[in-house]
Short mmCIF file of C-alpha atoms in Angstrom, two decimals:
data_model
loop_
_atom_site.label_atom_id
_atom_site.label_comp_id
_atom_site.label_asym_id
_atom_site.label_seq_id
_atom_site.Cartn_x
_atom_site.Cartn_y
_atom_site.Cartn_z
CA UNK A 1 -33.96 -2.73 0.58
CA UNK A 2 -31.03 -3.77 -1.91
CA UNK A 3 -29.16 -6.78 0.47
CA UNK A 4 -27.34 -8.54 -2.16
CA UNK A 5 -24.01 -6.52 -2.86
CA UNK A 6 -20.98 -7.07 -5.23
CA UNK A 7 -17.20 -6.40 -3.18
CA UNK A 8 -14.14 -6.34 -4.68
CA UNK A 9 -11.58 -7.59 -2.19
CA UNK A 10 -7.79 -7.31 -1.57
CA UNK A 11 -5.56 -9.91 0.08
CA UNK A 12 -2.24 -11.32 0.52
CA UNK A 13 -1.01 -14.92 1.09
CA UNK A 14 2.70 -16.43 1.58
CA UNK A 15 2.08 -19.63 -0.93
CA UNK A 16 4.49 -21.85 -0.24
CA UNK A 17 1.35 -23.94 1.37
CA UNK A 18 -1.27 -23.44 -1.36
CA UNK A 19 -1.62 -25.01 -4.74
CA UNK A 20 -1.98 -21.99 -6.84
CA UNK A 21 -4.53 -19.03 -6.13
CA UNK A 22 -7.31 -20.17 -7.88
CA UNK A 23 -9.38 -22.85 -6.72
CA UNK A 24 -8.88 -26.82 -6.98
CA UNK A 25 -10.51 -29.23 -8.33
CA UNK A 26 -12.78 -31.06 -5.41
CA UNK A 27 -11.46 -34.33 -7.08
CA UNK A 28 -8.27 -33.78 -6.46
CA UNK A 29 -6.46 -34.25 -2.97
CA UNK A 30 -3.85 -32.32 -1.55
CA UNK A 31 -3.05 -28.74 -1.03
CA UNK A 32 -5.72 -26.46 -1.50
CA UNK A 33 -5.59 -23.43 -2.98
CA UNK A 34 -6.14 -19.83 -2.04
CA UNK A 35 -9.30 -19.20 -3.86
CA UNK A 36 -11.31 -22.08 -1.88
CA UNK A 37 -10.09 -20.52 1.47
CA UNK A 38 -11.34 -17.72 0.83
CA UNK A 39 -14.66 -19.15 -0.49
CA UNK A 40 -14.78 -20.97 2.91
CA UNK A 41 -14.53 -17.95 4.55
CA UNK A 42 -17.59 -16.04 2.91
CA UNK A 43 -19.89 -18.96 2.92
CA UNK A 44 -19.29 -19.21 7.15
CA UNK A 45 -21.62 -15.38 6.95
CA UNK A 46 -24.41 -17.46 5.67
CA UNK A 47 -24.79 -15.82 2.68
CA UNK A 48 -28.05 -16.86 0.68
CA UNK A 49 -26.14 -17.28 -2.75
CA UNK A 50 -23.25 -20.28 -3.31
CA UNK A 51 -20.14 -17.76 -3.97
CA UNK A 52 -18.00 -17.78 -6.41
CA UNK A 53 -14.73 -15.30 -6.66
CA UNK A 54 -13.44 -14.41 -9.89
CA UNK A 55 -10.01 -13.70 -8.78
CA UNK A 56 -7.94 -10.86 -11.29
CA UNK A 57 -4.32 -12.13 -11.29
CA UNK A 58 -3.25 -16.15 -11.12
CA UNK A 59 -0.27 -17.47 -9.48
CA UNK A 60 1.16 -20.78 -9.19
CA UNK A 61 2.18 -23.07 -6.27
CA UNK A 62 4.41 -21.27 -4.60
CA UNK A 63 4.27 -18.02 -5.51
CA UNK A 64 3.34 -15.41 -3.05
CA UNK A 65 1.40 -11.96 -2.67
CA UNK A 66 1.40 -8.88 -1.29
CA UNK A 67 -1.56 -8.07 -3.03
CA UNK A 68 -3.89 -9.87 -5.39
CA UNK A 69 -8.16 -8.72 -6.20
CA UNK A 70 -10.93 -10.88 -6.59
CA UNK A 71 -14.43 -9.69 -7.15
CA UNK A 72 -17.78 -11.47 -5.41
CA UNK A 73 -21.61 -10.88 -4.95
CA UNK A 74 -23.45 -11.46 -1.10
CA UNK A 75 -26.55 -11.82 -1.35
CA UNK A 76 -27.39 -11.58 2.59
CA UNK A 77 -30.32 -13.49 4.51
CA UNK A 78 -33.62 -12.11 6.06
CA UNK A 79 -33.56 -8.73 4.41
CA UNK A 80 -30.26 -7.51 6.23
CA UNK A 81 -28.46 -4.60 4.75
CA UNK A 82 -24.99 -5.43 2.84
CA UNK A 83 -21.65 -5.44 4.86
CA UNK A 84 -19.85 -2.50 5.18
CA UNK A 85 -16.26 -2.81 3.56
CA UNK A 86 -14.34 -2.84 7.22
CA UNK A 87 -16.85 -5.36 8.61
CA UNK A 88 -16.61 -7.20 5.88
CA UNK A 89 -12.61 -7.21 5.88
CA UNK A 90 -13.24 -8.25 9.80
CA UNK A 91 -15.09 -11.30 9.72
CA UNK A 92 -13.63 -12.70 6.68
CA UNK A 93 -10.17 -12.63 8.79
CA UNK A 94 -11.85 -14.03 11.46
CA UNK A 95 -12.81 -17.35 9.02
CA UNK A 96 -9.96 -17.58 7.43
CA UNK A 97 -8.09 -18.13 11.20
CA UNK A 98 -5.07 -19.94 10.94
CA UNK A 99 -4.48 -19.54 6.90
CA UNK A 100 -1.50 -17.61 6.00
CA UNK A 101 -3.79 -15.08 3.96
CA UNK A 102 -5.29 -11.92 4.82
CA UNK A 103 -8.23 -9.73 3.50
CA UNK A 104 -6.54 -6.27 3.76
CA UNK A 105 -9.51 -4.14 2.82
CA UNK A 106 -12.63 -4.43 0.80
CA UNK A 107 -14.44 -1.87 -2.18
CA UNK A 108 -18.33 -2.52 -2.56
CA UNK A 109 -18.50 -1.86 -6.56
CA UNK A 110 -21.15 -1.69 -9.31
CA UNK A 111 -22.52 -4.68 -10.20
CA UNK A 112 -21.36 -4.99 -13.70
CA UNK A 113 -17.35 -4.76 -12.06
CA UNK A 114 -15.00 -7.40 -13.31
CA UNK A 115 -11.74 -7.40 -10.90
CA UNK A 116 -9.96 -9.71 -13.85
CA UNK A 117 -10.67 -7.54 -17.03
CA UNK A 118 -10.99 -3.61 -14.87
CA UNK A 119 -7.33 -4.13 -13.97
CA UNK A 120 -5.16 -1.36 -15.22
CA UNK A 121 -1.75 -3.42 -14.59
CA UNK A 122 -0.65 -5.41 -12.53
CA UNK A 123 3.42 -5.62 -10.75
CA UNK A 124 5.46 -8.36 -9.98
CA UNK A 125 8.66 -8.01 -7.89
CA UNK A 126 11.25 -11.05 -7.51
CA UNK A 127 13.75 -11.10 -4.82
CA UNK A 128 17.24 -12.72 -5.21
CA UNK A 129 19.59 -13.08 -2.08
CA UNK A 130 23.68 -13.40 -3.16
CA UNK A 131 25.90 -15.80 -1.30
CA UNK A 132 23.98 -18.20 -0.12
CA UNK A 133 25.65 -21.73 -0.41
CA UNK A 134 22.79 -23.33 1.99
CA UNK A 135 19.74 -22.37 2.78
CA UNK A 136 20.35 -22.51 6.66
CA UNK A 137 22.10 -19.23 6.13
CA UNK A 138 18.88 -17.49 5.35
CA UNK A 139 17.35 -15.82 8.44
CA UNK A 140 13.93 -17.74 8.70
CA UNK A 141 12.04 -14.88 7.92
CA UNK A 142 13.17 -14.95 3.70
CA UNK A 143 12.83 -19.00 3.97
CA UNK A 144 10.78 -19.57 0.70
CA UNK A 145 10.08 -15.78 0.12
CA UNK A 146 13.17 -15.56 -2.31
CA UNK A 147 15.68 -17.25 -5.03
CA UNK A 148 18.94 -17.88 -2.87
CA UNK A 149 21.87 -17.83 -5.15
CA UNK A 150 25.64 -19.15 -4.55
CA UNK A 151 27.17 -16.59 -6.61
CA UNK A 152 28.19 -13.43 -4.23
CA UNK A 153 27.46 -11.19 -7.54
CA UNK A 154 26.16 -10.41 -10.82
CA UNK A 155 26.53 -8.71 -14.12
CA UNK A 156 24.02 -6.27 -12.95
CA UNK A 157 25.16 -3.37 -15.79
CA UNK A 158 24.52 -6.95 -18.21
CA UNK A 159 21.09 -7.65 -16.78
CA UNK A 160 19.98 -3.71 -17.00
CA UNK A 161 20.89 -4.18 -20.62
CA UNK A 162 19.10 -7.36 -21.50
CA UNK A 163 16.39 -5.92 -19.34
CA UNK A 164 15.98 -3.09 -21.30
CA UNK A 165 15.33 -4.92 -24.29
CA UNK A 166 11.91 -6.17 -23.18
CA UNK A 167 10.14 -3.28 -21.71
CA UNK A 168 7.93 -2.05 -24.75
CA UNK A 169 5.33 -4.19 -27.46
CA UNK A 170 6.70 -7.56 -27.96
CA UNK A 171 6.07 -10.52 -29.05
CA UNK A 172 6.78 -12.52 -25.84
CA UNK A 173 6.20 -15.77 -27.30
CA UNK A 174 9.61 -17.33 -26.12
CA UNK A 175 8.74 -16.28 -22.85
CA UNK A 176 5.42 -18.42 -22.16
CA UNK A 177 5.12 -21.85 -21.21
CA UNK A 178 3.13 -24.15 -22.62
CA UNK A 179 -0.34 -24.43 -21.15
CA UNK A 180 -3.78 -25.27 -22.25
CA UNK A 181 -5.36 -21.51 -22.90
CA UNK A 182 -1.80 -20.65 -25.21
CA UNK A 183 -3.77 -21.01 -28.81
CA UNK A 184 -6.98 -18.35 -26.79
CA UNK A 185 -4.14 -15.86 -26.04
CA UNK A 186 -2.33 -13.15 -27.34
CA UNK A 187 1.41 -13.21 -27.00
CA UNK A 188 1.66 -9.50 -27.97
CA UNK A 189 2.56 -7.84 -24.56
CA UNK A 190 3.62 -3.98 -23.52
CA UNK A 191 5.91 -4.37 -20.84
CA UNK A 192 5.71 -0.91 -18.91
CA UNK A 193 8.52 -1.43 -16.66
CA UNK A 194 11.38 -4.11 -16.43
CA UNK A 195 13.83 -2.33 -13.78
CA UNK A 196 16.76 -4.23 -11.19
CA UNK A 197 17.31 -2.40 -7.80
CA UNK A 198 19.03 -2.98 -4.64
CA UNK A 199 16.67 -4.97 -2.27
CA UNK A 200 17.10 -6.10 1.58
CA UNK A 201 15.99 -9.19 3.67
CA UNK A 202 12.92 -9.01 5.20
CA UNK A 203 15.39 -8.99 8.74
CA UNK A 204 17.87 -7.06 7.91
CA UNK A 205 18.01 -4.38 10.39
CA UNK A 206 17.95 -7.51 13.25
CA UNK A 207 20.03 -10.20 11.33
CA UNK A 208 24.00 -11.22 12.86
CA UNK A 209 25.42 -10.84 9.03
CA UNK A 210 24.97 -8.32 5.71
CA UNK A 211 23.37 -10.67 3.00
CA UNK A 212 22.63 -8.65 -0.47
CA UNK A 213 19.46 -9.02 -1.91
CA UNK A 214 18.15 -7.95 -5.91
CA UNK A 215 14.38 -7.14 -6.28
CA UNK A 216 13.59 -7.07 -9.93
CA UNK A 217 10.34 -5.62 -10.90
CA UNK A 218 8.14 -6.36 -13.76
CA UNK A 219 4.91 -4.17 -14.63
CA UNK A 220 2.59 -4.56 -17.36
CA UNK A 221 -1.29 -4.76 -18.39
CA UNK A 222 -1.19 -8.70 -18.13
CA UNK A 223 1.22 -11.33 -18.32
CA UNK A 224 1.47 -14.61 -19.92
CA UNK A 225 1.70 -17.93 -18.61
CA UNK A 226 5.10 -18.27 -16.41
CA UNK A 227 6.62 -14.83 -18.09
CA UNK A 228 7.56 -13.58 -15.36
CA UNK A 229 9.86 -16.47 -14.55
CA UNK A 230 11.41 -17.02 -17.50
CA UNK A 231 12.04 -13.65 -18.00
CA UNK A 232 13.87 -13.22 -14.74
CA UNK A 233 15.90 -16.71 -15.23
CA UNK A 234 16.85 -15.01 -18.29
CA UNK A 235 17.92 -11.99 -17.04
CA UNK A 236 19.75 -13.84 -13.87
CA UNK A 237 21.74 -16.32 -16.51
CA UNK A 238 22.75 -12.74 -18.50
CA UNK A 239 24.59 -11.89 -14.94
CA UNK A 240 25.93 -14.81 -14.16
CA UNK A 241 27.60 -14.75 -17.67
CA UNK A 242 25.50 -17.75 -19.02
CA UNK A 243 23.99 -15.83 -21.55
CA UNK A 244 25.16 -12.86 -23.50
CA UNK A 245 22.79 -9.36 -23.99
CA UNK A 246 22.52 -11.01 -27.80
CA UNK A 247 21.33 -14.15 -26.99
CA UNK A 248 18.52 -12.49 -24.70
CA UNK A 249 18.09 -10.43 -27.52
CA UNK A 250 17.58 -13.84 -29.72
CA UNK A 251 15.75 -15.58 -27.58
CA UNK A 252 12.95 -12.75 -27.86
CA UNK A 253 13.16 -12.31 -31.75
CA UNK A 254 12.94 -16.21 -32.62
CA UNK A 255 9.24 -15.78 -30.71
CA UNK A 256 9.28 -19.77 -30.36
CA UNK A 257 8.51 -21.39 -27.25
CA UNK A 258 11.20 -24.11 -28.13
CA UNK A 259 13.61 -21.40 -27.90
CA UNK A 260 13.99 -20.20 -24.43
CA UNK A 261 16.99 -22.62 -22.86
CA UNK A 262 15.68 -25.57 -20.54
CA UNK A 263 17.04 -25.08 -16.50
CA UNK A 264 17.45 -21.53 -16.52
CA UNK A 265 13.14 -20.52 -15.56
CA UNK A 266 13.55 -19.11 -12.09
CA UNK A 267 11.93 -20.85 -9.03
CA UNK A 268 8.90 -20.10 -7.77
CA UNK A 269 9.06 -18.90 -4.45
CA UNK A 270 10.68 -15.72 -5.40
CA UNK A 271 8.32 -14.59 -6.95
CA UNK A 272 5.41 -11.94 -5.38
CA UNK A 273 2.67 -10.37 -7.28
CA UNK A 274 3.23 -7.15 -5.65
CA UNK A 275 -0.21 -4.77 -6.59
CA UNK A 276 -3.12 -4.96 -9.09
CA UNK A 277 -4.10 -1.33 -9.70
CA UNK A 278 -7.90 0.05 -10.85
CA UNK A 279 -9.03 3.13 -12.16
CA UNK A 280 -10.57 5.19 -8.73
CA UNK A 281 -13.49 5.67 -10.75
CA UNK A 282 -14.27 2.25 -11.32
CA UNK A 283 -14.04 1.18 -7.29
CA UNK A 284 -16.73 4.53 -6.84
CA UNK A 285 -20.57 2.59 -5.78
CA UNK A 286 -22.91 5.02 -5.78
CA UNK A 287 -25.85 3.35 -4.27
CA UNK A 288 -29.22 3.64 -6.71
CA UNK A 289 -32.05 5.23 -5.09
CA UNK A 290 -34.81 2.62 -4.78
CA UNK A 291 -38.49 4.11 -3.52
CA UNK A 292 -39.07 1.37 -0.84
CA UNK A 293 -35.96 2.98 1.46
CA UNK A 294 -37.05 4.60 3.97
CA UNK A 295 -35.28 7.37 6.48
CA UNK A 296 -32.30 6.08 8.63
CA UNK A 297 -33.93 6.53 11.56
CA UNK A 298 -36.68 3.84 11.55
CA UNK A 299 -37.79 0.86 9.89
CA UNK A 300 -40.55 -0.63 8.28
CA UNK A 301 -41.98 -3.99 9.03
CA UNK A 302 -45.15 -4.76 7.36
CA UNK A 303 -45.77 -1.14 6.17
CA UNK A 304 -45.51 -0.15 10.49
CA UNK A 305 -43.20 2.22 11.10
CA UNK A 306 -41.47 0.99 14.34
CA UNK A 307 -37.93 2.22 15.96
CA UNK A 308 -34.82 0.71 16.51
CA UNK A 309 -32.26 1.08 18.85
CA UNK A 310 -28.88 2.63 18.25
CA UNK A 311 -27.26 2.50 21.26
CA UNK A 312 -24.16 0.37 22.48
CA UNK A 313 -24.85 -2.91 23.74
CA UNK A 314 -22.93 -5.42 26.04
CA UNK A 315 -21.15 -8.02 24.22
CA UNK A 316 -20.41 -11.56 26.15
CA UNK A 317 -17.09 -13.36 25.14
CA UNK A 318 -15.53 -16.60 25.88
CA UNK A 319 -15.38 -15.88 29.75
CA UNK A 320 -18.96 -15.04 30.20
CA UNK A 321 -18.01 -11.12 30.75
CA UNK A 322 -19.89 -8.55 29.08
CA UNK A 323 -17.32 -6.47 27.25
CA UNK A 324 -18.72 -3.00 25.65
CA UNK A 325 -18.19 -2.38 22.27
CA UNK A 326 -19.04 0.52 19.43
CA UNK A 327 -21.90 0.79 17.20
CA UNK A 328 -21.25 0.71 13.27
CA UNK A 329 -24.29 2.00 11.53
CA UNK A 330 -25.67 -0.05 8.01
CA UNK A 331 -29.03 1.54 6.91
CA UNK A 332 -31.76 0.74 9.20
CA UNK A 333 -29.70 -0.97 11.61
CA UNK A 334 -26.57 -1.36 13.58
CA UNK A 335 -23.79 -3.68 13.65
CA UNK A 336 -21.62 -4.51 16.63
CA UNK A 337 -18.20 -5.40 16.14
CA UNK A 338 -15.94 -6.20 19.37
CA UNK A 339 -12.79 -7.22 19.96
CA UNK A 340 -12.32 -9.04 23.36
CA UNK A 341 -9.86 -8.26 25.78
CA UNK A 342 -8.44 -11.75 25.44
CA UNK A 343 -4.76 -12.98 25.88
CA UNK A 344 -3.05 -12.53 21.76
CA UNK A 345 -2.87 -16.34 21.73
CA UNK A 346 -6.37 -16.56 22.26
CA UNK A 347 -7.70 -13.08 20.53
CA UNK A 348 -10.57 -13.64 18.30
CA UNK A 349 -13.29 -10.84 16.87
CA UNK A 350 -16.46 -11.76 17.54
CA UNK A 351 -19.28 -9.87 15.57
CA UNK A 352 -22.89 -9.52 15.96
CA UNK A 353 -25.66 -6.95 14.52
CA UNK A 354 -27.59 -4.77 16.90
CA UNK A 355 -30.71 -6.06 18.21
CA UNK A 356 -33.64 -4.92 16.18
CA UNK A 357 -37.76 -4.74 17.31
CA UNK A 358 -40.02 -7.29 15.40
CA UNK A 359 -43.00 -6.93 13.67
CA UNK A 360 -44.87 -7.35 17.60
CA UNK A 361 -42.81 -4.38 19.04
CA UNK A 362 -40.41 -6.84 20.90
CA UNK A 363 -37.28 -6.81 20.63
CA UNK A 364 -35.05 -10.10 19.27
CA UNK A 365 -31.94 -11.34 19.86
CA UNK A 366 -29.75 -11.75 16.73
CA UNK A 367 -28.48 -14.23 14.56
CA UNK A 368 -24.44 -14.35 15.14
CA UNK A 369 -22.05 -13.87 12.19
#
């Protein structure tokens, strides 16, 4: 039976509260960051191998998602069949409790899948709000979730110019910050889309006042280090009348680092990595036959063929009542997955696989999730 099993997850995270996506180092103190949540998360289902997520799209402190990819292998214990994708989305929400990041779903791939180098492209979006001369006038729900300007316009007609001088190849040299990995990488990037449209606070169909909002979005293959920053502060600075359409123009010709104007790189919480997309035929697992598996309907233990049960079992939550739940079927056995009728504040998923007969023809409880 193959139990060790390579996912390729999706989540989300507001990071105003992280340091970064990818992990820290354990010798430094501090915020955390997104990646060692989530490998806190996987470890609590007991997996037999120390996990390790190569995540597909880095952001820095402060930046937020809507959707970033990371790719993992679970290698489960005591010959237990791999997660299915929505049980696996389920419990790893369940770990990560309290953390302002969510699993939203789960792909099991092929083993050879790399969620950093399959990517196709990945989108940024940054959100600007207009008029905004303290940041008590945001409604709570766009605190740290966008750039809050004083000006009550722009040049927009001035930034869709200047923008439209970096979609295409480039040379985006001027547009990268200095980091360690800058003499590894290419600064020759194709910049698919650079576009500037209307947005709207996350409230704005509940909020007392009309507060207008820019989302400018940014797609390519891959990105350099800060790009998308300092090509927005560029492209901001061109409508506020700081720069000219020629001076963008320069800034991306001289190709120099030194070049791009200090103060004008746009803050960080603006900023959301909005999707990574994949080819559909490279998130397709087609699971290898192996000559050991055996029908669905039975098991072998010590080449016996014994039974197993498939029907619904009681579940007992946190008040000692047995709550029914539904039976999800993996391979030779059954997993239960219930969620109790509990107050919200208190609502938790508890998850459990089916009981299963031993090699004696008795049956066993468990082991919990």
């Amino acid at each position: 039976m193959h139990n060790c099993a390579r996912y390729l997850i999706f989540f989300q995270y507001i990071g105003t509260k992280y340091r970064g996506v990818v992990k820290v180092p354990s010798h430094q103190l501090g915020k955390k960051g997104v990646q060692d949540h989530l490998e806190e998360a996987i470890q609590r289902l007991r997996p037999l191998n120390l996990v390790s997520l190569s995540v597909s799209s880095r952001t820095d402190t402060g930046v937020h998602a809507l959707s970033n990819s990371a790719h993992f292998d679970l290698h489960r214990r005591n010959d237990n069949p791999p997660f299915t994708e929505d049980i696996l989305v389920q419990a790893l929400n369940f770990h990560l409790k309290a953390e302002q990041i969510r699993v939203t779903h789960a792909h099991r791939v092929p083993d050879n899948f790399h969620a950093r180098f399959r990517a196709q492209s990945r989108t940024y979006i940054y959100r600007i709000a207009l008029g905004v001369t303290h940041h008590t006038l945001l409604p709570l729900t766009d605190e740290n979730l966008c750039w809050s300007l004083r000006n009550t316009e722009l040049d927009i007609d001035a930034m869709r110019e200047a923008a439209a001088l970096l979609v295409g190849t480039h040379d985006f040299s001027s547009f990268r910050a200095v980091s360690s990995d800058m003499p590894l990488k290419s600064p020759v990037k194709t910049m698919d889309v650079v576009a500037i449209q209307p947005g709207s606070s996350f409230a704005h169909s509940h909020f007392h006042r009309e507060m207008q909002f820019w989302e400018l979005t940014f797609k390519s293959r891959s990105f350099l280090y800060k790009q998308v920053r300092r090509m927005t502060g560029a492209l901001v600075a061109a409508g506020q009348g700081l720069l000219s359409v020629s001076q963008v123009k320069q800034i991306l010709d001289s190709r120099d680092t030194l070049a791009y104007p200090q103060g004008v790189v746009a803050p960080a919480q603006g900023l959301f990595l909005k999707s990574v997309d994949y080819e559909e035929s490279d998130l397709q697992f087609f699971q290898q036959p192996d000559s050991t598996d055996k029908p669905n309907n039975s098991c072998y233990l010590n080449k016996r063929k014994l039974e197993y049960p498939v029907r619904t079992h009681m579940c007992i939550g946190r008040t000692g009542r047995k709550t029914p739940g539904w039976d999800l079927h993996q391979g030779p056995f059954c997993c239960k997955a219930t969620v109790l009728a509990l107050p919200l504040s208190i609502h938790f998923l508890c998850i459990w696989n089916c009981k299963k007969i031993n090699s004696h023809g008795r049956r066993s409880w468990p082991e919990r999730w």
